[in-house]
Amino acid sequence: MINIEDSIFNVLKTCLSRYEQDFLPLHAPIFQGNEWAYVKECIDTTWVSSVGKFVDRFEQDISDFTHVKHTVATVNGTAALHMCLHVAGVQAGEEVLTPALTFVATTNSISYCQAIPHFVDSNQHTLGVDAKKLADYLADITEIKQGVCYNKHTQRPIRALIIMHVFGHPVELDEILAICQKYNITLIEDAAEALGSYYKGQHVGHHGLLSTLSFNGNKVITTGGGGAILTNDTKLAQRVKHLTTTAKVPHSWEFNHDEVAYNYRLPNINAALGCAQLEQLDDFLVKKRQLADTYQHAFKDIKGVSCIIEPKNTKSNYWLNALCLDSNNLMLRDKILKITNEQGIMTRPIWTLQNKLPMYKECPSMSLDTALLLEKCIINIPSSVM
Ligand SMILES: *Cc1c(COP(=O)(O)O)cnc(C)c1O
């Protein structure tokens, strides 16, 4: 009988045979639309930098796609997160709840505000913040004083919660928003991986007071580097725009700035790429779903491993496909990573839990049983659009 690691490799090989490539990256961008024409237009007109018509169009196109009222494009997703926490009023010395199982950008954005990450556990199905565990935990460790939620153990205010839609799979947004409202905690959605993902029929990014996207090279669509802040709150959108554009007071020739702010703008040349990519997003999403279906079908009969699938009530963009090893096969993970990578199929484990990173190991945390298990069982597999 063929062993599990070899059968996983064989199934991957079969699923990916139609790519006809010697090396299959985890996620490569494709440029088959108007990318070249729009970028050329920036160069021909000299409008390459931080203002220009593609920036305005890109922001409008993102809002049209997500139906979140306002979009402010930013230089990357990390800067977008930093801005969200800043305008949400997160102060130095306050705590911000955040999943232990996320990419480091989520956690770093909290540190940029001199605030303290406070780690929460994941849900086995969504891979994101677990609503039930969060509710039980907050009931246990917090007290509300004059409308502010305090951590009883540290006496610090808990100001915000960042949730992250892992690999594009939406978290339990309704339940989590209800908890935030009960405790007066601001909800921010890190939707970096979730452009094109829906929760109960609505695009993600509507539950958070503010939400973010990333257009890094490995995301669903790319601007080279880039990000965006989404919000339905018009005042906050204006504030975000002001703060990401050096707080310049609008004037035809004078340079006046009314507070310390940031140059977090997305250049026009990057927005041009984004506009062209957005034109193809519907097609990318169909193809991503087809690849996810192919994997799910092919792995159905393979014992010891399963595909991560979209949670109920959601439609995932399937940004990055993932396998999960059964608990009695966890010791095979590194062997599978080795076999696949050595033979041209790029795979990788999920991120190291944030509470294990040297700069975050002293941060407060709830028990992370599920996140610890997910960290050991998940293997990401090639997910590019063809
Ligand atoms: C990609 C990503 C970001 C933002 O990354 P940038 O490279 O700064 O655009 C933030 N959070 C998560 C979870 C991500 O995957």
mmCIF file of C-alpha atoms and ligand atoms in Angstrom:
data_model
loop_
_atom_site.group_PDB
_atom_site.id
_atom_site.type_symbol
_atom_site.label_atom_id
_atom_site.label_comp_id
_atom_site.label_asym_id
_atom_site.label_seq_id
_atom_site.Cartn_x
_atom_site.Cartn_y
_atom_site.Cartn_z
ATOM 1 C CA MET A 1 0.000 0.000 0.000
ATOM 2 C CA ILE A 2 1.207 3.472 -0.898
ATOM 3 C CA ASN A 3 1.919 5.735 2.077
ATOM 4 C CA ILE A 4 0.069 9.000 2.819
ATOM 5 C CA GLU A 5 2.895 11.354 1.875
ATOM 6 C CA ASP A 6 3.330 9.783 -1.544
ATOM 7 C CA SER A 7 -0.370 9.670 -2.251
ATOM 8 C CA ILE A 8 -0.665 13.375 -1.346
ATOM 9 C CA PHE A 9 2.176 14.174 -3.739
ATOM 10 C CA ASN A 10 0.577 12.104 -6.506
ATOM 11 C CA VAL A 11 -2.813 13.747 -6.089
ATOM 12 C CA LEU A 12 -1.239 17.222 -6.185
ATOM 13 C CA LYS A 13 0.669 16.268 -9.311
ATOM 14 C CA THR A 14 -2.502 15.094 -11.049
ATOM 15 C CA CYS A 15 -4.524 18.143 -10.007
ATOM 16 C CA LEU A 16 -1.786 20.476 -11.229
ATOM 17 C CA SER A 17 -0.888 18.662 -14.446
ATOM 18 C CA ARG A 18 -2.862 21.117 -16.552
ATOM 19 C CA TYR A 19 -0.482 23.940 -15.596
ATOM 20 C CA GLU A 20 2.262 22.202 -17.629
ATOM 21 C CA GLN A 21 5.019 23.869 -15.589
ATOM 22 C CA ASP A 22 8.155 22.371 -14.029
ATOM 23 C CA PHE A 23 7.842 24.521 -10.950
ATOM 24 C CA LEU A 24 4.496 25.381 -9.397
ATOM 25 C CA PRO A 25 4.640 28.380 -7.098
ATOM 26 C CA LEU A 26 2.223 28.787 -4.228
ATOM 27 C CA HIS A 27 0.696 31.879 -5.771
ATOM 28 C CA ALA A 28 1.908 33.793 -8.824
ATOM 29 C CA PRO A 29 0.236 36.902 -10.275
ATOM 30 C CA ILE A 30 -0.995 36.913 -13.864
ATOM 31 C CA PHE A 31 -1.222 39.908 -16.161
ATOM 32 C CA GLN A 32 -3.386 39.132 -19.159
ATOM 33 C CA GLY A 33 -5.637 42.166 -19.353
ATOM 34 C CA ASN A 34 -5.059 45.903 -19.677
ATOM 35 C CA GLU A 35 -2.128 46.029 -17.237
ATOM 36 C CA TRP A 36 0.439 46.967 -19.858
ATOM 37 C CA ALA A 37 -1.793 49.600 -21.515
ATOM 38 C CA TYR A 38 -2.692 51.339 -18.249
ATOM 39 C CA VAL A 39 0.855 51.348 -16.886
ATOM 40 C CA LYS A 40 2.111 52.674 -20.232
ATOM 41 C CA GLU A 41 -0.469 55.436 -20.044
ATOM 42 C CA CYS A 42 0.965 56.504 -16.646
ATOM 43 C CA ILE A 43 4.458 56.680 -18.112
ATOM 44 C CA ASP A 44 3.373 58.403 -21.327
ATOM 45 C CA THR A 45 1.469 61.063 -19.385
ATOM 46 C CA THR A 46 4.104 61.259 -16.580
ATOM 47 C CA TRP A 47 1.354 60.657 -13.978
ATOM 48 C CA VAL A 48 3.256 57.917 -12.175
ATOM 49 C CA SER A 49 3.206 59.159 -8.604
ATOM 50 C CA SER A 50 0.825 59.604 -5.731
ATOM 51 C CA VAL A 51 -2.094 61.290 -7.451
ATOM 52 C CA GLY A 52 -3.758 60.509 -10.733
ATOM 53 C CA LYS A 53 -6.882 59.245 -12.354
ATOM 54 C CA PHE A 54 -6.130 55.566 -11.783
ATOM 55 C CA VAL A 55 -6.023 56.109 -8.011
ATOM 56 C CA ASP A 56 -9.497 57.676 -8.067
ATOM 57 C CA ARG A 57 -10.819 55.017 -10.409
ATOM 58 C CA PHE A 58 -9.309 52.164 -8.397
ATOM 59 C CA GLU A 59 -10.894 53.446 -5.182
ATOM 60 C CA GLN A 60 -14.268 53.773 -6.884
ATOM 61 C CA ASP A 61 -13.971 50.328 -8.492
ATOM 62 C CA ILE A 62 -13.186 48.678 -5.140
ATOM 63 C CA SER A 63 -16.216 50.347 -3.554
ATOM 64 C CA ASP A 64 -18.399 49.274 -6.484
ATOM 65 C CA PHE A 65 -17.193 45.707 -6.090
ATOM 66 C CA THR A 66 -17.494 45.393 -2.303
ATOM 67 C CA HIS A 67 -20.404 47.833 -1.839
ATOM 68 C CA VAL A 68 -18.506 49.339 1.086
ATOM 69 C CA LYS A 69 -19.146 53.065 0.616
ATOM 70 C CA HIS A 70 -15.632 54.447 0.840
ATOM 71 C CA THR A 71 -12.247 53.129 -0.235
ATOM 72 C CA VAL A 72 -8.914 54.815 0.418
ATOM 73 C CA ALA A 73 -6.015 53.205 -1.429
ATOM 74 C CA THR A 74 -2.748 52.860 0.506
ATOM 75 C CA VAL A 75 0.856 51.958 -0.167
ATOM 76 C CA ASN A 76 0.345 48.456 1.290
ATOM 77 C CA GLY A 77 -1.944 46.444 3.518
ATOM 78 C CA THR A 78 0.185 46.885 6.608
ATOM 79 C CA ALA A 79 -0.012 50.691 6.388
ATOM 80 C CA ALA A 80 -3.777 50.343 5.920
ATOM 81 C CA LEU A 81 -4.032 48.375 9.168
ATOM 82 C CA HIS A 82 -1.903 50.904 11.019
ATOM 83 C CA MET A 83 -4.184 53.729 9.841
ATOM 84 C CA CYS A 84 -7.337 51.854 10.878
ATOM 85 C CA LEU A 85 -6.092 51.377 14.427
ATOM 86 C CA HIS A 86 -4.904 54.979 14.576
ATOM 87 C CA VAL A 87 -8.233 56.497 13.504
ATOM 88 C CA ALA A 88 -10.121 53.991 15.682
ATOM 89 C CA GLY A 89 -8.405 55.783 18.582
ATOM 90 C CA VAL A 90 -6.093 53.011 19.755
ATOM 91 C CA GLN A 91 -3.677 54.629 22.215
ATOM 92 C CA ALA A 92 -0.251 53.688 23.544
ATOM 93 C CA GLY A 93 -0.520 51.165 26.382
ATOM 94 C CA GLU A 94 -3.954 49.860 25.384
ATOM 95 C CA GLU A 95 -4.648 46.285 24.345
ATOM 96 C CA VAL A 96 -5.895 45.135 20.967
ATOM 97 C CA LEU A 97 -7.304 41.624 20.613
ATOM 98 C CA THR A 98 -5.934 39.794 17.579
ATOM 99 C CA PRO A 99 -5.668 36.208 16.376
ATOM 100 C CA ALA A 100 -2.482 34.307 17.228
ATOM 101 C CA LEU A 101 -2.881 32.609 13.846
ATOM 102 C CA THR A 102 -2.252 35.400 11.340
ATOM 103 C CA PHE A 103 0.437 36.978 9.201
ATOM 104 C CA VAL A 104 2.801 39.203 11.191
ATOM 105 C CA ALA A 105 1.489 42.414 9.552
ATOM 106 C CA THR A 106 -1.682 42.205 11.647
ATOM 107 C CA THR A 107 0.293 42.100 14.871
ATOM 108 C CA ASN A 108 2.885 44.675 13.808
ATOM 109 C CA SER A 109 0.192 47.240 13.060
ATOM 110 C CA ILE A 110 -0.794 47.104 16.747
ATOM 111 C CA SER A 111 2.796 47.746 17.802
ATOM 112 C CA TYR A 112 3.013 50.778 15.486
ATOM 113 C CA CYS A 113 0.391 52.387 17.785
ATOM 114 C CA GLN A 114 2.480 51.419 20.852
ATOM 115 C CA ALA A 115 -0.459 49.245 21.809
ATOM 116 C CA ILE A 116 -0.225 45.665 23.067
ATOM 117 C CA PRO A 117 -1.409 42.649 21.051
ATOM 118 C CA HIS A 118 -3.602 40.303 23.085
ATOM 119 C CA PHE A 119 -3.918 36.949 21.364
ATOM 120 C CA VAL A 120 -7.124 34.992 20.862
ATOM 121 C CA ASP A 121 -7.760 31.444 19.667
ATOM 122 C CA SER A 122 -9.046 30.256 16.300
ATOM 123 C CA ASN A 123 -12.091 28.346 15.183
ATOM 124 C CA GLN A 124 -11.426 24.947 13.655
ATOM 125 C CA HIS A 125 -13.750 25.582 10.697
ATOM 126 C CA THR A 126 -13.194 29.253 9.863
ATOM 127 C CA LEU A 127 -9.506 29.241 10.966
ATOM 128 C CA GLY A 128 -10.197 32.791 12.208
ATOM 129 C CA VAL A 129 -11.182 34.195 15.607
ATOM 130 C CA ASP A 130 -13.569 31.838 17.435
ATOM 131 C CA ALA A 131 -16.703 33.723 18.554
ATOM 132 C CA LYS A 132 -17.703 31.359 21.360
ATOM 133 C CA LYS A 133 -14.236 31.204 22.889
ATOM 134 C CA LEU A 134 -13.913 34.975 22.620
ATOM 135 C CA ALA A 135 -17.250 35.523 24.386
ATOM 136 C CA ASP A 136 -16.361 33.157 27.227
ATOM 137 C CA TYR A 137 -12.915 34.666 27.597
ATOM 138 C CA LEU A 138 -14.100 38.273 27.717
ATOM 139 C CA ALA A 139 -16.801 37.365 30.248
ATOM 140 C CA ASP A 140 -14.029 35.968 32.398
ATOM 141 C CA ILE A 141 -11.233 38.526 32.162
ATOM 142 C CA THR A 142 -12.875 41.900 31.574
ATOM 143 C CA GLU A 143 -14.828 44.517 33.461
ATOM 144 C CA ILE A 144 -16.597 47.541 32.022
ATOM 145 C CA LYS A 145 -15.873 50.849 33.756
ATOM 146 C CA GLN A 146 -17.564 54.005 32.424
ATOM 147 C CA GLY A 147 -18.222 52.301 29.124
ATOM 148 C CA VAL A 148 -14.624 51.169 28.641
ATOM 149 C CA CYS A 149 -13.693 47.495 28.598
ATOM 150 C CA TYR A 150 -10.722 46.736 30.866
ATOM 151 C CA ASN A 151 -8.553 43.659 31.166
ATOM 152 C CA LYS A 152 -8.964 42.886 34.913
ATOM 153 C CA HIS A 153 -5.498 41.318 35.089
ATOM 154 C CA THR A 154 -3.512 44.131 33.488
ATOM 155 C CA GLN A 155 -5.879 47.064 34.190
ATOM 156 C CA ARG A 156 -5.381 48.165 30.580
ATOM 157 C CA PRO A 157 -8.271 49.138 28.297
ATOM 158 C CA ILE A 158 -9.111 46.644 25.545
ATOM 159 C CA ARG A 159 -9.826 49.049 22.705
ATOM 160 C CA ALA A 160 -10.205 47.005 19.546
ATOM 161 C CA LEU A 161 -10.380 43.552 17.994
ATOM 162 C CA ILE A 162 -8.819 42.750 14.643
ATOM 163 C CA ILE A 163 -10.249 39.721 12.904
ATOM 164 C CA MET A 164 -8.611 38.151 9.869
ATOM 165 C CA HIS A 165 -10.309 36.070 7.166
ATOM 166 C CA VAL A 166 -7.695 33.322 6.831
ATOM 167 C CA PHE A 167 -6.995 32.275 3.217
ATOM 168 C CA GLY A 168 -10.206 34.131 2.272
ATOM 169 C CA HIS A 169 -12.547 32.136 4.553
ATOM 170 C CA PRO A 170 -14.801 34.592 6.420
ATOM 171 C CA VAL A 171 -15.040 34.430 10.231
ATOM 172 C CA GLU A 172 -18.345 34.344 12.177
ATOM 173 C CA LEU A 173 -18.930 38.046 11.609
ATOM 174 C CA ASP A 174 -22.403 38.478 13.120
ATOM 175 C CA GLU A 175 -21.502 36.737 16.369
ATOM 176 C CA ILE A 176 -18.176 38.560 16.664
ATOM 177 C CA LEU A 177 -19.712 41.973 15.975
ATOM 178 C CA ALA A 178 -22.348 41.317 18.667
ATOM 179 C CA ILE A 179 -19.581 40.552 21.176
ATOM 180 C CA CYS A 180 -17.720 43.741 20.235
ATOM 181 C CA GLN A 181 -20.880 45.786 20.707
ATOM 182 C CA LYS A 182 -21.544 44.218 24.078
ATOM 183 C CA TYR A 183 -18.041 45.058 25.325
ATOM 184 C CA ASN A 184 -17.642 48.355 23.493
ATOM 185 C CA ILE A 185 -14.659 47.067 21.524
ATOM 186 C CA THR A 186 -14.038 48.454 18.019
ATOM 187 C CA LEU A 187 -14.053 45.791 15.310
ATOM 188 C CA ILE A 188 -11.512 46.013 12.500
ATOM 189 C CA GLU A 189 -11.422 43.492 9.654
ATOM 190 C CA ASP A 190 -8.085 42.511 8.167
ATOM 191 C CA ALA A 191 -9.535 41.343 4.858
ATOM 192 C CA ALA A 192 -6.116 41.319 3.158
ATOM 193 C CA GLU A 193 -6.746 37.791 1.881
ATOM 194 C CA ALA A 194 -10.474 38.092 1.318
ATOM 195 C CA LEU A 195 -11.242 40.299 -1.687
ATOM 196 C CA GLY A 196 -14.105 38.437 -3.369
ATOM 197 C CA SER A 197 -15.257 36.636 -0.192
ATOM 198 C CA TYR A 198 -18.837 36.841 1.054
ATOM 199 C CA TYR A 199 -20.527 36.368 4.401
ATOM 200 C CA LYS A 200 -24.264 35.685 4.247
ATOM 201 C CA GLY A 201 -24.337 37.089 0.724
ATOM 202 C CA GLN A 202 -22.549 40.339 1.541
ATOM 203 C CA HIS A 203 -18.930 41.088 0.717
ATOM 204 C CA VAL A 204 -16.686 41.049 3.792
ATOM 205 C CA GLY A 205 -15.624 44.441 5.148
ATOM 206 C CA HIS A 206 -19.050 45.730 6.227
ATOM 207 C CA HIS A 207 -18.967 44.539 9.841
ATOM 208 C CA GLY A 208 -15.772 46.267 10.870
ATOM 209 C CA LEU A 209 -15.812 49.982 11.596
ATOM 210 C CA LEU A 210 -12.896 49.915 9.184
ATOM 211 C CA SER A 211 -11.510 47.092 7.057
ATOM 212 C CA THR A 212 -8.372 46.568 5.034
ATOM 213 C CA LEU A 213 -7.292 44.869 1.827
ATOM 214 C CA SER A 214 -3.850 44.018 0.469
ATOM 215 C CA PHE A 215 -2.736 43.983 -3.168
ATOM 216 C CA ASN A 216 0.671 42.495 -2.572
ATOM 217 C CA GLY A 217 2.065 40.287 -5.357
ATOM 218 C CA ASN A 218 0.690 37.091 -3.851
ATOM 219 C CA LYS A 219 -2.879 38.260 -3.226
ATOM 220 C CA VAL A 220 -6.034 37.670 -5.307
ATOM 221 C CA ILE A 221 -5.278 40.769 -7.366
ATOM 222 C CA THR A 222 -2.079 42.782 -7.199
ATOM 223 C CA THR A 223 -0.879 46.338 -7.671
ATOM 224 C CA GLY A 224 2.742 45.242 -7.163
ATOM 225 C CA GLY A 225 2.413 46.477 -3.614
ATOM 226 C CA GLY A 226 -0.653 48.165 -2.277
ATOM 227 C CA GLY A 227 -3.560 48.138 0.084
ATOM 228 C CA ALA A 228 -6.850 49.811 0.879
ATOM 229 C CA ILE A 229 -8.988 50.934 3.772
ATOM 230 C CA LEU A 230 -12.729 50.391 3.477
ATOM 231 C CA THR A 231 -15.415 52.003 5.604
ATOM 232 C CA ASN A 232 -19.086 52.889 5.422
ATOM 233 C CA ASP A 233 -18.450 55.864 7.750
ATOM 234 C CA THR A 234 -18.021 59.035 5.667
ATOM 235 C CA LYS A 235 -16.286 61.070 8.405
ATOM 236 C CA LEU A 236 -13.779 58.300 9.084
ATOM 237 C CA ALA A 237 -13.111 57.933 5.355
ATOM 238 C CA GLN A 238 -12.288 61.639 5.117
ATOM 239 C CA ARG A 239 -10.040 61.378 8.148
ATOM 240 C CA VAL A 240 -8.229 58.358 6.715
ATOM 241 C CA LYS A 241 -7.711 60.145 3.396
ATOM 242 C CA HIS A 242 -6.329 63.189 5.207
ATOM 243 C CA LEU A 243 -3.963 61.171 7.409
ATOM 244 C CA THR A 244 -2.648 59.022 4.553
ATOM 245 C CA THR A 245 -1.888 62.128 2.466
ATOM 246 C CA THR A 246 0.382 63.940 4.967
ATOM 247 C CA ALA A 247 -2.597 65.871 6.406
ATOM 248 C CA LYS A 248 -2.186 68.454 3.674
ATOM 249 C CA VAL A 249 -4.798 71.190 3.804
ATOM 250 C CA PRO A 250 -6.235 71.412 0.282
ATOM 251 C CA HIS A 251 -4.904 74.484 -1.542
ATOM 252 C CA SER A 252 -3.747 75.089 -5.101
ATOM 253 C CA TRP A 253 -0.221 76.144 -4.213
ATOM 254 C CA GLU A 254 0.319 76.429 -0.455
ATOM 255 C CA PHE A 255 1.802 73.640 1.621
ATOM 256 C CA ASN A 256 0.028 73.535 4.948
ATOM 257 C CA HIS A 257 -0.417 70.478 7.124
ATOM 258 C CA ASP A 258 -2.576 70.444 10.230
ATOM 259 C CA GLU A 259 -1.256 67.407 12.136
ATOM 260 C CA VAL A 260 1.467 64.759 12.178
ATOM 261 C CA ALA A 261 0.471 62.372 9.435
ATOM 262 C CA TYR A 262 1.704 59.811 6.940
ATOM 263 C CA ASN A 263 2.631 59.393 3.316
ATOM 264 C CA TYR A 264 0.724 56.159 2.831
ATOM 265 C CA ARG A 265 -0.653 56.894 -0.645
ATOM 266 C CA LEU A 266 -0.821 54.341 -3.420
ATOM 267 C CA PRO A 267 1.058 55.650 -6.486
ATOM 268 C CA ASN A 268 -0.914 56.062 -9.711
ATOM 269 C CA ILE A 269 1.273 53.537 -11.540
ATOM 270 C CA ASN A 270 0.343 50.873 -8.989
ATOM 271 C CA ALA A 271 -3.322 51.845 -9.134
ATOM 272 C CA ALA A 272 -3.156 51.443 -12.924
ATOM 273 C CA LEU A 273 -2.144 47.806 -12.441
ATOM 274 C CA GLY A 274 -4.952 47.438 -9.910
ATOM 275 C CA CYS A 275 -7.610 48.787 -12.288
ATOM 276 C CA ALA A 276 -6.570 46.274 -14.931
ATOM 277 C CA GLN A 277 -6.492 43.437 -12.408
ATOM 278 C CA LEU A 278 -9.927 44.324 -11.044
ATOM 279 C CA GLU A 279 -11.390 43.986 -14.536
ATOM 280 C CA GLN A 280 -10.382 40.319 -14.360
ATOM 281 C CA LEU A 281 -11.363 39.625 -10.760
ATOM 282 C CA ASP A 282 -14.653 37.850 -11.547
ATOM 283 C CA ASP A 283 -12.793 35.519 -13.874
ATOM 284 C CA PHE A 284 -10.035 34.918 -11.277
ATOM 285 C CA LEU A 285 -12.661 34.023 -8.675
ATOM 286 C CA VAL A 286 -14.355 31.486 -10.963
ATOM 287 C CA LYS A 287 -11.008 29.840 -11.682
ATOM 288 C CA LYS A 288 -10.016 29.790 -8.017
ATOM 289 C CA ARG A 289 -13.244 28.040 -7.152
ATOM 290 C CA GLN A 290 -12.653 25.513 -9.942
ATOM 291 C CA LEU A 291 -9.184 24.711 -8.601
ATOM 292 C CA ALA A 292 -10.579 24.365 -5.054
ATOM 293 C CA ASP A 293 -13.238 21.985 -6.411
ATOM 294 C CA THR A 294 -10.592 19.967 -8.213
ATOM 295 C CA TYR A 295 -8.584 19.597 -5.012
ATOM 296 C CA GLN A 296 -11.632 18.742 -2.908
ATOM 297 C CA HIS A 297 -12.749 16.097 -5.345
ATOM 298 C CA ALA A 298 -9.289 14.583 -5.677
ATOM 299 C CA PHE A 299 -8.545 14.473 -1.937
ATOM 300 C CA LYS A 300 -11.948 13.059 -0.978
ATOM 301 C CA ASP A 301 -10.740 9.484 -1.017
ATOM 302 C CA ILE A 302 -7.291 10.076 0.440
ATOM 303 C CA LYS A 303 -7.192 8.928 4.038
ATOM 304 C CA GLY A 304 -5.497 10.974 6.730
ATOM 305 C CA VAL A 305 -5.876 14.392 5.131
ATOM 306 C CA SER A 306 -8.694 16.765 4.171
ATOM 307 C CA CYS A 307 -9.139 20.042 2.293
ATOM 308 C CA ILE A 308 -10.035 23.208 4.194
ATOM 309 C CA ILE A 309 -13.415 24.291 2.811
ATOM 310 C CA GLU A 310 -15.420 27.496 3.080
ATOM 311 C CA PRO A 311 -17.387 27.807 6.357
ATOM 312 C CA LYS A 312 -21.166 27.600 6.221
ATOM 313 C CA ASN A 313 -23.026 30.837 5.356
ATOM 314 C CA THR A 314 -19.999 32.036 3.416
ATOM 315 C CA LYS A 315 -18.584 32.096 -0.071
ATOM 316 C CA SER A 316 -14.808 32.092 0.058
ATOM 317 C CA ASN A 317 -12.532 33.460 -2.636
ATOM 318 C CA TYR A 318 -10.307 30.399 -2.026
ATOM 319 C CA TRP A 319 -7.281 32.667 -2.203
ATOM 320 C CA LEU A 320 -4.957 29.983 -0.869
ATOM 321 C CA ASN A 321 -5.921 26.328 -0.774
ATOM 322 C CA ALA A 322 -4.934 24.342 2.276
ATOM 323 C CA LEU A 323 -4.784 20.734 3.386
ATOM 324 C CA CYS A 324 -5.248 19.682 6.986
ATOM 325 C CA LEU A 325 -3.588 16.509 8.261
ATOM 326 C CA ASP A 326 -5.559 14.342 10.663
ATOM 327 C CA SER A 327 -4.299 14.549 14.223
ATOM 328 C CA ASN A 328 -2.609 11.144 14.051
ATOM 329 C CA ASN A 329 -0.618 12.174 10.941
ATOM 330 C CA LEU A 330 0.890 15.444 12.152
ATOM 331 C CA MET A 331 4.375 13.960 12.166
ATOM 332 C CA LEU A 332 4.163 13.583 8.378
ATOM 333 C CA ARG A 333 3.906 17.317 7.743
ATOM 334 C CA ASP A 334 7.585 18.103 7.308
ATOM 335 C CA LYS A 335 8.119 15.052 5.141
ATOM 336 C CA ILE A 336 5.277 16.153 2.857
ATOM 337 C CA LEU A 337 6.693 19.678 2.670
ATOM 338 C CA LYS A 338 10.089 18.228 1.726
ATOM 339 C CA ILE A 339 8.823 15.808 -0.942
ATOM 340 C CA THR A 340 6.635 18.390 -2.654
ATOM 341 C CA ASN A 341 9.101 21.294 -2.597
ATOM 342 C CA GLU A 342 11.961 19.093 -3.807
ATOM 343 C CA GLN A 343 9.887 17.997 -6.770
ATOM 344 C CA GLY A 344 8.715 21.384 -7.925
ATOM 345 C CA ILE A 345 5.381 21.688 -6.161
ATOM 346 C CA MET A 346 5.634 24.575 -3.730
ATOM 347 C CA THR A 347 3.921 23.973 -0.405
ATOM 348 C CA ARG A 348 4.392 25.590 2.963
ATOM 349 C CA PRO A 349 3.179 25.429 6.530
ATOM 350 C CA ILE A 350 0.923 28.128 7.964
ATOM 351 C CA TRP A 351 2.486 31.068 9.827
ATOM 352 C CA THR A 352 4.223 30.484 13.147
ATOM 353 C CA LEU A 353 1.806 31.580 15.862
ATOM 354 C CA GLN A 354 2.390 35.218 16.725
ATOM 355 C CA ASN A 355 2.803 34.547 20.456
ATOM 356 C CA LYS A 356 5.887 32.435 19.633
ATOM 357 C CA LEU A 357 7.702 35.257 17.817
ATOM 358 C CA PRO A 358 10.423 36.798 20.006
ATOM 359 C CA MET A 359 8.928 40.305 20.017
ATOM 360 C CA TYR A 360 5.459 39.081 20.979
ATOM 361 C CA LYS A 361 6.120 36.211 23.367
ATOM 362 C CA GLU A 362 5.399 38.279 26.496
ATOM 363 C CA CYS A 363 2.018 39.504 25.222
ATOM 364 C CA PRO A 364 -1.205 38.511 26.977
ATOM 365 C CA SER A 365 -3.023 35.557 25.450
ATOM 366 C CA MET A 366 -5.932 33.236 26.010
ATOM 367 C CA SER A 367 -5.311 29.505 25.681
ATOM 368 C CA LEU A 368 -4.667 28.725 22.047
ATOM 369 C CA ASP A 369 -5.582 25.054 21.730
ATOM 370 C CA THR A 370 -7.101 25.220 18.262
ATOM 371 C CA ALA A 371 -4.517 27.618 16.846
ATOM 372 C CA LEU A 372 -1.759 25.287 18.098
ATOM 373 C CA LEU A 373 -3.403 22.356 16.351
ATOM 374 C CA LEU A 374 -3.947 24.272 13.112
ATOM 375 C CA GLU A 375 -0.344 25.425 13.154
ATOM 376 C CA LYS A 376 0.729 21.775 13.075
ATOM 377 C CA CYS A 377 -1.772 20.350 10.591
ATOM 378 C CA ILE A 378 -2.051 22.891 7.772
ATOM 379 C CA ILE A 379 -0.177 22.701 4.493
ATOM 380 C CA ASN A 380 -0.788 25.342 1.820
ATOM 381 C CA ILE A 381 -0.778 24.095 -1.735
ATOM 382 C CA PRO A 382 -0.390 25.857 -5.127
ATOM 383 C CA SER A 383 -3.320 28.197 -5.774
ATOM 384 C CA SER A 384 -2.466 30.443 -8.733
ATOM 385 C CA VAL A 385 -5.067 31.333 -11.322
ATOM 386 C CA MET A 386 -4.161 29.778 -14.669
HETATM 387 C C1 LIG B 1 -0.934 40.263 2.947
HETATM 388 C C2 LIG B 1 -1.442 40.493 4.295
HETATM 389 C C3 LIG B 1 -1.408 41.762 4.908
HETATM 390 C C4 LIG B 1 -0.838 42.998 4.292
HETATM 391 O O1 LIG B 1 0.369 42.815 3.676
HETATM 392 P P1 LIG B 1 1.088 43.928 2.797
HETATM 393 O O2 LIG B 1 2.199 43.136 2.195
HETATM 394 O O3 LIG B 1 1.553 44.994 3.723
HETATM 395 O O4 LIG B 1 0.133 44.453 1.772
HETATM 396 C C5 LIG B 1 -1.976 41.900 6.163
HETATM 397 N N1 LIG B 1 -2.536 40.874 6.791
HETATM 398 C C6 LIG B 1 -2.607 39.656 6.241
HETATM 399 C C7 LIG B 1 -3.276 38.569 6.987
HETATM 400 C C8 LIG B 1 -2.051 39.409 4.988
HETATM 401 O O5 LIG B 1 -2.126 38.177 4.472
#
